[in-house]
Coordinates of C-alpha atoms in Angstrom, one line a residue:
M292 CA 11.6 11.5 26.1
R293 CA 10.3 10.2 22.8
V294 CA 6.9 9.2 21.5
E295 CA 6.7 5.6 22.7
T296 CA 3.4 4.8 21.1
P297 CA 3.0 7.0 17.9
E298 CA 0.2 4.8 16.7
A299 CA -1.8 6.0 19.7
A300 CA -1.7 9.6 18.4
P301 CA -5.0 10.9 16.8
A302 CA -4.8 11.4 13.1
A303 CA -5.2 15.2 13.4
L304 CA -2.2 15.4 15.8
G305 CA -0.1 13.4 13.2
R306 CA -1.2 15.8 10.4
D307 CA -0.4 18.9 12.5
T308 CA 3.0 17.4 13.4
Y309 CA 3.8 16.6 9.7
R310 CA 2.8 20.2 8.6
I311 CA 5.0 21.8 11.3
V312 CA 8.0 19.7 10.3
R313 CA 7.4 20.2 6.6
E314 CA 7.1 24.0 6.9
A315 CA 10.2 24.3 9.1
L316 CA 12.3 22.1 6.8
T317 CA 11.1 24.0 3.8
N318 CA 12.2 27.2 5.5
V319 CA 15.7 25.7 6.2
S320 CA 16.1 24.9 2.5
K321 CA 14.9 28.4 1.5
H322 CA 16.6 30.6 4.1
A323 CA 19.6 28.6 5.4
R324 CA 20.6 26.5 2.5
G325 CA 23.4 24.1 3.3
T326 CA 22.9 24.1 7.0
A327 CA 21.9 20.9 8.9
A328 CA 18.6 20.6 10.7
T329 CA 17.5 18.5 13.6
V330 CA 13.9 17.4 14.2
S331 CA 12.7 16.3 17.7
V332 CA 9.3 15.0 18.5
S333 CA 8.4 13.9 22.1
G334 CA 5.3 13.5 24.2
S335 CA 2.5 11.3 25.4
P336 CA -1.2 11.3 25.8
G337 CA -2.3 13.7 28.6
H338 CA 1.0 15.5 28.4
G339 CA 1.0 16.9 24.9
L340 CA 3.4 16.7 22.0
E341 CA 6.4 18.9 21.5
V342 CA 7.8 19.3 18.0
T343 CA 11.2 21.1 17.6
V344 CA 13.1 21.9 14.4
R345 CA 16.5 23.5 14.8
N346 CA 19.1 24.7 12.3
R347 CA 22.1 26.9 12.4
L348 CA 21.6 30.4 11.2
P349 CA 23.3 31.2 7.9
L350 CA 26.8 32.7 8.3
D351 CA 26.0 35.4 5.8
P352 CA 22.3 36.2 5.9
A353 CA 22.7 38.9 3.4
A354 CA 23.8 36.3 0.8
E355 CA 20.4 34.7 1.1
A356 CA 18.1 36.2 -1.6
P357 CA 14.8 37.3 -0.2
L358 CA 12.0 35.0 -1.4
P359 CA 8.4 36.1 -2.3
G360 CA 6.0 35.4 0.5
A361 CA 8.7 34.9 3.1
G362 CA 7.2 34.6 6.5
V363 CA 3.7 33.8 5.4
G364 CA 4.2 30.0 6.1
L365 CA 5.1 30.5 9.8
V366 CA 2.1 32.9 10.3
G367 CA -0.3 30.3 8.8
L368 CA 1.4 27.6 10.9
A369 CA 1.0 29.6 14.1
E370 CA -2.7 30.0 13.3
R371 CA -3.2 26.3 12.6
V372 CA -1.4 25.4 15.9
A373 CA -3.5 27.9 17.9
L374 CA -6.7 26.5 16.4
S375 CA -5.8 23.1 17.8
G376 CA -5.1 24.6 21.2
G377 CA -1.4 24.5 21.0
T378 CA 1.4 27.1 20.9
L379 CA 4.2 27.9 18.4
S380 CA 7.3 29.9 18.8
H381 CA 10.0 30.6 16.2
G382 CA 13.2 32.7 16.0
P383 CA 16.9 32.7 16.7
D384 CA 18.2 31.5 20.1
T385 CA 21.3 32.5 22.0
D386 CA 23.3 29.5 20.5
G387 CA 23.1 30.8 17.0
D388 CA 20.3 28.5 15.9
F389 CA 16.9 29.2 14.4
V390 CA 14.3 27.2 16.3
V391 CA 10.7 26.4 15.5
N392 CA 9.0 24.9 18.6
A393 CA 5.4 23.8 18.9
W394 CA 3.4 22.3 21.7
L395 CA 0.3 20.4 20.7
Q396 CA -2.5 19.1 22.9
W397 CA -2.7 15.3 23.1
Q398 CA -5.7 14.2 25.1
E399 CA -5.7 10.9 26.9

């Protein structure tokens, strides 16, 4: 399923979606440079909006230099999503991908 009528989404929902995708893609460029990422957004009024960003884990995580403030963005993002009544999860999955997944409320 996709978002069939994105223009029906409230402005705050659009801003939250944008911030989730921006933070996740920023993390891909910082921590998994050179890997491809996919972004999926689906949902509808009354059912909520699911936002998923997925990328392969780096083959050699030790080669990635630690960055100052690493992890702070996802913590802040989780707080923002929770304040809007949604949920956020992030971490590696069993397929070798790092996944950021958010569910946001979308009232009818």
